[in-house]
Coordinates of N, CA and C and ligand atoms in Angstrom, one line a residue:
X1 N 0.8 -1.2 0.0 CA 0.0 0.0 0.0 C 0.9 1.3 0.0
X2 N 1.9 1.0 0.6 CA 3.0 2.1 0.6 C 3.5 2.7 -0.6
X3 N 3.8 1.7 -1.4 CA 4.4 1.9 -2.6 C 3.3 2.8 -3.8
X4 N 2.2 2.2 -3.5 CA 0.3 2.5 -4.4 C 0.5 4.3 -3.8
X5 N 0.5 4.4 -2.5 CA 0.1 5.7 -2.3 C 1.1 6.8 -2.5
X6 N 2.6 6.4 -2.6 CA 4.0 7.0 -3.1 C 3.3 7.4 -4.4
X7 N 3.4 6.4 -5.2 CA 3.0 6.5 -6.5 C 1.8 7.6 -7.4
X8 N 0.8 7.5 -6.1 CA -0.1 8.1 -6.5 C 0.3 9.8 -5.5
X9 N 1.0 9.8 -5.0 CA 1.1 11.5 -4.8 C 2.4 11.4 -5.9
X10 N 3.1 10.6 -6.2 CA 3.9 11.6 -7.6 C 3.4 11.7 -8.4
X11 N 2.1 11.0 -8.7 CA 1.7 11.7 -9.9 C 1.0 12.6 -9.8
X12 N 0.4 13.0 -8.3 CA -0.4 14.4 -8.2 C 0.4 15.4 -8.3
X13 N 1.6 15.1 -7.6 CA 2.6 16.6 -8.0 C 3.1 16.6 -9.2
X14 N 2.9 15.5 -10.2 CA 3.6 16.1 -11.9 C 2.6 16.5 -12.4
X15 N 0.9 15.8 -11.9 CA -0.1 16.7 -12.4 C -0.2 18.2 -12.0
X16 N 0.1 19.0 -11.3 CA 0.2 19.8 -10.2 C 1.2 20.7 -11.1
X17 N 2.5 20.0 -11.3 CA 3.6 20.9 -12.0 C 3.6 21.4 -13.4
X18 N 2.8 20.0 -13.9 CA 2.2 20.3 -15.4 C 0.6 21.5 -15.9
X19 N 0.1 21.6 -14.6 CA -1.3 22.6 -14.8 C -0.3 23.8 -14.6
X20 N 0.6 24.3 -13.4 CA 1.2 25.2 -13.5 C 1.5 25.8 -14.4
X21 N 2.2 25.0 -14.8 CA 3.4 25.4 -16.2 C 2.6 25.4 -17.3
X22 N 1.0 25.0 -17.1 CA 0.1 25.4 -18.6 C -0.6 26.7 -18.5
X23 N -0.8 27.1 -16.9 CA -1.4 28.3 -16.7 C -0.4 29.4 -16.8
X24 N 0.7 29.4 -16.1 CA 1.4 30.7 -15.5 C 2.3 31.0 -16.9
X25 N 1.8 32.1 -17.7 CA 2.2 32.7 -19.0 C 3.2 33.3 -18.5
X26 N 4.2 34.0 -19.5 CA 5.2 34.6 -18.9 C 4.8 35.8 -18.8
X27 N 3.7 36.5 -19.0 CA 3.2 37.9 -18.6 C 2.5 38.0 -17.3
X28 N 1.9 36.9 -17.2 CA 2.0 36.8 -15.7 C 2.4 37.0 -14.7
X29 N 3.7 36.5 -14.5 CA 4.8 36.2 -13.9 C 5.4 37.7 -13.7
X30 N 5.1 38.6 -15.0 CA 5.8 40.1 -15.0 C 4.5 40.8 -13.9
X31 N 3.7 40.5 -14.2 CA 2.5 41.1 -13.2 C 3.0 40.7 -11.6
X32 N 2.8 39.8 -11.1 CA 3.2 39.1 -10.0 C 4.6 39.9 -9.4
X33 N 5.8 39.9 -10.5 CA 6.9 40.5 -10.2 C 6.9 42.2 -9.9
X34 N 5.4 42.2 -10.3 CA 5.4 44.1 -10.8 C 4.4 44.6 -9.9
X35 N 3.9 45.5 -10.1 CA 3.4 46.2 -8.9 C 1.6 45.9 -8.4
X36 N 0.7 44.7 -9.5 CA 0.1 44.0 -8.7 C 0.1 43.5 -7.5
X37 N -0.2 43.4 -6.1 CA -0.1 42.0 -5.2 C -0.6 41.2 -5.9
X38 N 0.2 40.4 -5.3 CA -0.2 38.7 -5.4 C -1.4 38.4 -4.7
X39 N -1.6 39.1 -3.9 CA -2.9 38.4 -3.5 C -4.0 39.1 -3.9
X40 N -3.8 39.6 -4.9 CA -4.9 39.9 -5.8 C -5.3 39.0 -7.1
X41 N -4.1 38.5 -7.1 CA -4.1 37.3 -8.2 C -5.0 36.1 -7.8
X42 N -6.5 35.5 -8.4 CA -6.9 34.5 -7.8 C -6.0 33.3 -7.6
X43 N -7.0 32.4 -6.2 CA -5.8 31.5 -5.6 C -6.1 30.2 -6.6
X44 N -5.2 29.1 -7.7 CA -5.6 28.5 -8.2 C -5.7 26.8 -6.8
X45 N -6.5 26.6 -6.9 CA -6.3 25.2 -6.3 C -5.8 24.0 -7.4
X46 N -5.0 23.3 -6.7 CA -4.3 21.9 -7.8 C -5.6 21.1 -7.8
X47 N -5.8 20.6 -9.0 CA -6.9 20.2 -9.2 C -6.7 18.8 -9.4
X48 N -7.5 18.0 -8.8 CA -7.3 16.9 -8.5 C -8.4 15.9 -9.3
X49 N -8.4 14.4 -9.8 CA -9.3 14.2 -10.6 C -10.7 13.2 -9.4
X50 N -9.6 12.8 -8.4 CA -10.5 12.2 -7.0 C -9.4 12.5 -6.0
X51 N -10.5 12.9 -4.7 CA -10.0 13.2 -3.4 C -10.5 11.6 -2.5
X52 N -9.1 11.3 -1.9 CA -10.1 9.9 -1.4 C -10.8 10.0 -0.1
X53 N -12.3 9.7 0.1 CA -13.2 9.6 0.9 C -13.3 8.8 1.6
X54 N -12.8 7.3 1.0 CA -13.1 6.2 2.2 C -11.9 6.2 3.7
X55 N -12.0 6.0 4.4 CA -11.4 6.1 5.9 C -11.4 4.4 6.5
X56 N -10.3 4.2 6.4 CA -10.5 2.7 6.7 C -11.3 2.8 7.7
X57 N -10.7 3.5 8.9 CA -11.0 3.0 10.2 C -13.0 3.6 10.6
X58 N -13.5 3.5 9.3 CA -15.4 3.7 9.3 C -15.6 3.0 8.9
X59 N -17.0 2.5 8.6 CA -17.4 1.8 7.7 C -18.5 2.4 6.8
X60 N -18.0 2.6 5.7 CA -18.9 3.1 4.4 C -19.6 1.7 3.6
X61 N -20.4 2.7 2.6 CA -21.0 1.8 1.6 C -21.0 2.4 0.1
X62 N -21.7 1.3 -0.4 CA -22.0 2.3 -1.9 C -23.6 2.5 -1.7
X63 N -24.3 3.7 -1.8 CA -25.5 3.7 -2.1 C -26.5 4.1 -3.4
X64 N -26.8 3.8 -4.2 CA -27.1 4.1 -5.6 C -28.6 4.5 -5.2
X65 N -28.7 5.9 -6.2 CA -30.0 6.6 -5.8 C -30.5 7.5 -6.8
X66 N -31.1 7.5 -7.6 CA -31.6 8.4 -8.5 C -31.0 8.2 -9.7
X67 N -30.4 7.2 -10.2 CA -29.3 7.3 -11.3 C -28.0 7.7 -10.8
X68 N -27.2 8.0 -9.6 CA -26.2 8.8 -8.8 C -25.9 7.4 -7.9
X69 N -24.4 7.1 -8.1 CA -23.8 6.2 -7.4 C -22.8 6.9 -6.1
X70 N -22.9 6.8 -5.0 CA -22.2 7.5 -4.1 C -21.1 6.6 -3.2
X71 N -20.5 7.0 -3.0 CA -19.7 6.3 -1.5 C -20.9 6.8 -0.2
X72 N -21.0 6.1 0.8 CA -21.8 6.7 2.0 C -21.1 6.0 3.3
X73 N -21.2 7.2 4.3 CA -20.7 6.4 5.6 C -21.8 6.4 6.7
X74 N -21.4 4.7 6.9 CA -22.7 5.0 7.6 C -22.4 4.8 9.0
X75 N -22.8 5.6 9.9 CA -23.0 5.9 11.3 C -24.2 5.5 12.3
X76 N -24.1 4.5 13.3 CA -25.4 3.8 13.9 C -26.2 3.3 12.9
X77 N -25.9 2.7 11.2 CA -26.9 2.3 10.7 C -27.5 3.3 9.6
X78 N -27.2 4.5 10.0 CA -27.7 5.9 8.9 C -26.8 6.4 7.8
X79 N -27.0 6.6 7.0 CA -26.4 6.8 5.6 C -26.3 8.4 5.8
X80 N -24.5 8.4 5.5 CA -24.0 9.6 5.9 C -23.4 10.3 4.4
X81 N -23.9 11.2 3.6 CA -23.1 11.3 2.2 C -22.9 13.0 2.4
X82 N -21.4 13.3 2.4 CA -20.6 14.5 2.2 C -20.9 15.3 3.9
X83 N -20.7 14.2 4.4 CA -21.0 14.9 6.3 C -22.1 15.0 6.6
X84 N -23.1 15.0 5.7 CA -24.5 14.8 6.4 C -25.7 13.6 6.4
X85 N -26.0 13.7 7.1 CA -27.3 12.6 7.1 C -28.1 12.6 5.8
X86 N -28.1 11.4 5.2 CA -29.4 11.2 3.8 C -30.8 11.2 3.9
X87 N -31.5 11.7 4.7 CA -33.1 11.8 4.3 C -33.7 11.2 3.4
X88 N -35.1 10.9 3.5 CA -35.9 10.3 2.5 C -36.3 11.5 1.7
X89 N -36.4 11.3 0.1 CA -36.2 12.2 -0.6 C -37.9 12.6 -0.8
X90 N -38.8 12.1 0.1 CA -40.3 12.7 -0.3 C -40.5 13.2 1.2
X91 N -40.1 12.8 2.3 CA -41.0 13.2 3.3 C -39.8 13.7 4.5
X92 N -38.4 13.2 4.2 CA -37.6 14.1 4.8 C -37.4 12.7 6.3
X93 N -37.6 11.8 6.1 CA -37.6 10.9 7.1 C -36.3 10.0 7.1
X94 N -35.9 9.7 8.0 CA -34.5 8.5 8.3 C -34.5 7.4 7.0
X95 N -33.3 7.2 6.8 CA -33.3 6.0 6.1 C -33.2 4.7 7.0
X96 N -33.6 3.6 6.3 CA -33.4 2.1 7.0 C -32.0 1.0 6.3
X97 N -31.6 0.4 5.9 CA -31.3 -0.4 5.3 C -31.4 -1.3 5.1
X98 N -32.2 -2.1 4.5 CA -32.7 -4.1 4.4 C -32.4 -4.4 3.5
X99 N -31.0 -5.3 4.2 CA -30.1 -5.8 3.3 C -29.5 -5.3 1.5
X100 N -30.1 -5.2 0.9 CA -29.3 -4.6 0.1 C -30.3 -3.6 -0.8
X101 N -30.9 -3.2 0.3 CA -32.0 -1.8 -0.2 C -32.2 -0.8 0.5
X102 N -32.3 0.4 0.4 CA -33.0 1.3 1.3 C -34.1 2.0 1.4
X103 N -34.7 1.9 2.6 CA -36.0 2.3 2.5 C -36.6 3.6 3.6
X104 N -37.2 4.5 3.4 CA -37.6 5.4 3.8 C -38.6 5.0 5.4
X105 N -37.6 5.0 6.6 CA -38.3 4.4 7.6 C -39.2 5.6 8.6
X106 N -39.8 6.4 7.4 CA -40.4 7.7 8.1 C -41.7 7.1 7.8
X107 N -42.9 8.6 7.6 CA -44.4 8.8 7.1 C -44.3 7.8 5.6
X108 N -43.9 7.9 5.0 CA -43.9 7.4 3.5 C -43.5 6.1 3.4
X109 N -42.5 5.0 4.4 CA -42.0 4.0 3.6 C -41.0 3.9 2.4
X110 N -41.2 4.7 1.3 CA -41.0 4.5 0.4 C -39.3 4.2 -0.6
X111 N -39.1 2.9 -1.0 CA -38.0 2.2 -1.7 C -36.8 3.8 -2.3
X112 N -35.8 3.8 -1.5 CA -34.8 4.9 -2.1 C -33.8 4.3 -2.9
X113 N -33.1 3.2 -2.8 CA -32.2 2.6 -4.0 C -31.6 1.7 -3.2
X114 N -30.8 1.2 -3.7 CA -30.1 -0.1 -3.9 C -28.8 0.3 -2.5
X115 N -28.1 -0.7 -2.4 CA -27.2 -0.3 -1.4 C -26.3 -1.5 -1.0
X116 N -25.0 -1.5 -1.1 CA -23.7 -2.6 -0.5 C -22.7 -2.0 0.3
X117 N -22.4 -2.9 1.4 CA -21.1 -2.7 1.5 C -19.8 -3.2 1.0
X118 N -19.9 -4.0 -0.3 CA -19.2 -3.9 -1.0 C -18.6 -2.7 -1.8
X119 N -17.5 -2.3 -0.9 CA -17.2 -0.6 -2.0 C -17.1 -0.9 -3.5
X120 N -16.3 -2.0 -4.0 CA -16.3 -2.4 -5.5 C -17.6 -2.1 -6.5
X121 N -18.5 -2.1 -5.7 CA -20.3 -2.1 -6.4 C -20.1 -0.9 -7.3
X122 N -19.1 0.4 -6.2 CA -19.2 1.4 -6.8 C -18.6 1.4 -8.4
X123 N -17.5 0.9 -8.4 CA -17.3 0.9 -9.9 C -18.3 -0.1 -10.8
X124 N -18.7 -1.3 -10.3 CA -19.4 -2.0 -11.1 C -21.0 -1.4 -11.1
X125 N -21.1 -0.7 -10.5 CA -22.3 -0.2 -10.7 C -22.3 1.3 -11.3
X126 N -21.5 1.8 -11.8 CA -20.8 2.9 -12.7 C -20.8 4.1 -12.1
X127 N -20.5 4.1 -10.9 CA -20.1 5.1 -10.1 C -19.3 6.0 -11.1
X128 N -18.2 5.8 -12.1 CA -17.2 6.7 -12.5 C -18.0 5.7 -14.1
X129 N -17.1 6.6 -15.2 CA -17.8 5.5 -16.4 C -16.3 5.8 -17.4
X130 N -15.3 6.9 -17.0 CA -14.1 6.6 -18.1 C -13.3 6.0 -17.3
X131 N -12.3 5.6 -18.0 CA -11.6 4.6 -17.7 C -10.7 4.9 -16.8
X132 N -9.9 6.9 -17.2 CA -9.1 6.8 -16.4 C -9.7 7.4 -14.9
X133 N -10.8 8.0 -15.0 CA -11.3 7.8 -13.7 C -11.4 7.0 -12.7
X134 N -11.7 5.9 -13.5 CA -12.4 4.3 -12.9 C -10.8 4.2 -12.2
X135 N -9.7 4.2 -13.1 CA -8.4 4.1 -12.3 C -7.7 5.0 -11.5
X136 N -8.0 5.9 -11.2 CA -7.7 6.6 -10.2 C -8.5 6.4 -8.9
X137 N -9.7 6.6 -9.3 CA -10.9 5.9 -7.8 C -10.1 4.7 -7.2
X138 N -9.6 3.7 -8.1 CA -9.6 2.2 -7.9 C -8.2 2.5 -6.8
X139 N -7.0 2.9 -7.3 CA -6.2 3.4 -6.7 C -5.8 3.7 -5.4
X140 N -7.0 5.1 -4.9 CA -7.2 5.9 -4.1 C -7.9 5.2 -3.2
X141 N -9.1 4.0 -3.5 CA -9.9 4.0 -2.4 C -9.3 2.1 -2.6
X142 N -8.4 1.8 -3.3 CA -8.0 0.6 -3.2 C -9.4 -0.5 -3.3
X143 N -9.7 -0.2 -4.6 CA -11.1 -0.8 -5.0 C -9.9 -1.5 -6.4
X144 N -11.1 -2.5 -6.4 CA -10.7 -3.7 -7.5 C -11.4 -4.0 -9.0
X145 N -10.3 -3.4 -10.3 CA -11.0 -2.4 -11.0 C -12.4 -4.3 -12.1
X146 N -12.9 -3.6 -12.8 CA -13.5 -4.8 -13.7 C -13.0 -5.3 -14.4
X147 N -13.3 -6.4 -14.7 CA -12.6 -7.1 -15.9 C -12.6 -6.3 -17.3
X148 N -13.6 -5.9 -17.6 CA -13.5 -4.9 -18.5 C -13.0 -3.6 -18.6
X149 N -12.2 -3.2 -17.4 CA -11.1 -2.0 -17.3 C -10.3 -2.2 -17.8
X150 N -9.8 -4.0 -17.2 CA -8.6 -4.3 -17.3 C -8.4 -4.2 -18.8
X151 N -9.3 -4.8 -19.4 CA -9.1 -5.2 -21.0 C -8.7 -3.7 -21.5
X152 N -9.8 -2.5 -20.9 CA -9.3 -1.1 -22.0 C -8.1 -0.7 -21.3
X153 N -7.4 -1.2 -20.0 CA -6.2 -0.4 -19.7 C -5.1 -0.6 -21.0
X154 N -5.3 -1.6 -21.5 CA -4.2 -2.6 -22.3 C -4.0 -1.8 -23.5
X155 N -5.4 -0.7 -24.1 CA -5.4 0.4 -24.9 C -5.0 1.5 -24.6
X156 N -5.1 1.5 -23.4 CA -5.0 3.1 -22.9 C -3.8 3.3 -22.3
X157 N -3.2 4.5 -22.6 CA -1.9 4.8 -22.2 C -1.7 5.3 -20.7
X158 N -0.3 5.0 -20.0 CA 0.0 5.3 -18.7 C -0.4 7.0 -18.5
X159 N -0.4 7.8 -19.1 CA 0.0 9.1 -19.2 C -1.5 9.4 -20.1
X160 N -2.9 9.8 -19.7 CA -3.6 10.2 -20.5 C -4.0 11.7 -20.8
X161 N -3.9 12.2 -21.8 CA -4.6 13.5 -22.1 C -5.8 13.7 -21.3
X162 N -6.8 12.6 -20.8 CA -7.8 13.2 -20.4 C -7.4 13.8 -18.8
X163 N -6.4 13.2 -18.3 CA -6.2 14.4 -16.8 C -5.9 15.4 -17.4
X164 N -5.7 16.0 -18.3 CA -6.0 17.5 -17.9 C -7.6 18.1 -18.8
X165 N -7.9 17.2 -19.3 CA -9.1 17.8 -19.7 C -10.6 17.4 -18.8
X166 N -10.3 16.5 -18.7 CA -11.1 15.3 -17.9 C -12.1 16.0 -16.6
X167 N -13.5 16.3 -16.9 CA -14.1 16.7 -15.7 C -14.6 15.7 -14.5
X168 N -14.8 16.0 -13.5 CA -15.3 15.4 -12.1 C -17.0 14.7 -12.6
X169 N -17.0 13.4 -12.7 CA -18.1 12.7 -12.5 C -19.2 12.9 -11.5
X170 N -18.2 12.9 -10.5 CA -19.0 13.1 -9.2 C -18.6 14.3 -8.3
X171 N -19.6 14.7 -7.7 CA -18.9 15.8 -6.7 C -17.9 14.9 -5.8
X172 N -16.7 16.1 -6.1 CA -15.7 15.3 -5.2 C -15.9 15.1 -3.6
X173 N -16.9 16.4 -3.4 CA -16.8 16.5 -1.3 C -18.4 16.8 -1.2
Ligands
ZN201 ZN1 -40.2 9.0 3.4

């Protein structure tokens, strides 16, 4: 795992060094050097293609909901996505979990989606849908990619154009 997470912060810092070096023109650089502040200059954040969410020491899940595949953590049993509690999406009630569904255990009852603790689900249930996404999640959250990744990694190059063009599937936070 040592080696996986080495690997994967050098590649954040050549992604990191390479956005730089595409943004910072050399007239820039004269600005910055000249009588603008810098801190007038907006702050760029290094842009990252996934921030990893899972926390070994919780226990998350994948919860699929609306067409939206999520990581979720769940706390006493309740589905926790981006630090807050998931509601039922009609009447605002607790969720339940039975076995690999969830259901709205307020006024309504009513079926909210699918649900594992298998984290894998998330890729096979198309949490991410390009490839190099699918391999950076897999990475990051040490998920085990599909047989059919595997086949298009064998096309797809180490080094893809799409990190830099490549937008976020999912909200990252
Ligand atoms: Zn409800």
């Amino acid at each position: 795992m040592y080696h996986l997470a080495k690997l994967t912060t050098m590649r954040r810092i050549h992604e990191v060094q390479t956005r730089l070096t595409d943004f910072e023109s050399p007239s820039e650089k004269k600005v910055i050097d000249g009588s603008v502040s810098s801190s007038v200059l907006p702050k760029r954040e290094p842009a990252h293609l996934w921030r990893k969410v899972i926390d070994d020491g919780e226990v998350w899940g994948v919860f699929e909901v609306d067409d939206t595949v999520l990581f979720v953590r769940i706390i006493d049993g309740r589905i926790h996505a981006h630090g807050r509690e998931v509601l039922c999406k009609y009447c605002r009630g607790a969720l339940e979990i039975r076995g690999n569904q969830v259901f709205c255990r307020g006024a309504c009852g009513v079926f909210q989606g699918n649900f594992s603790y298998d984290l894998n689900d998330y890729l096979r249930w198309d949490g991410a849908k390009s490839i190099t996404l699918r391999k950076v999640i897999a990475e990051e959250e040490g998920l085990s990619l599909e047989k059919r990744d595997l086949e298009a990694i064998q096309y797809a190059p180490e080094w893809s154009p799409l990190y830099e063009f490549e937008e976020f599937e999912s909200d990252p936070k």
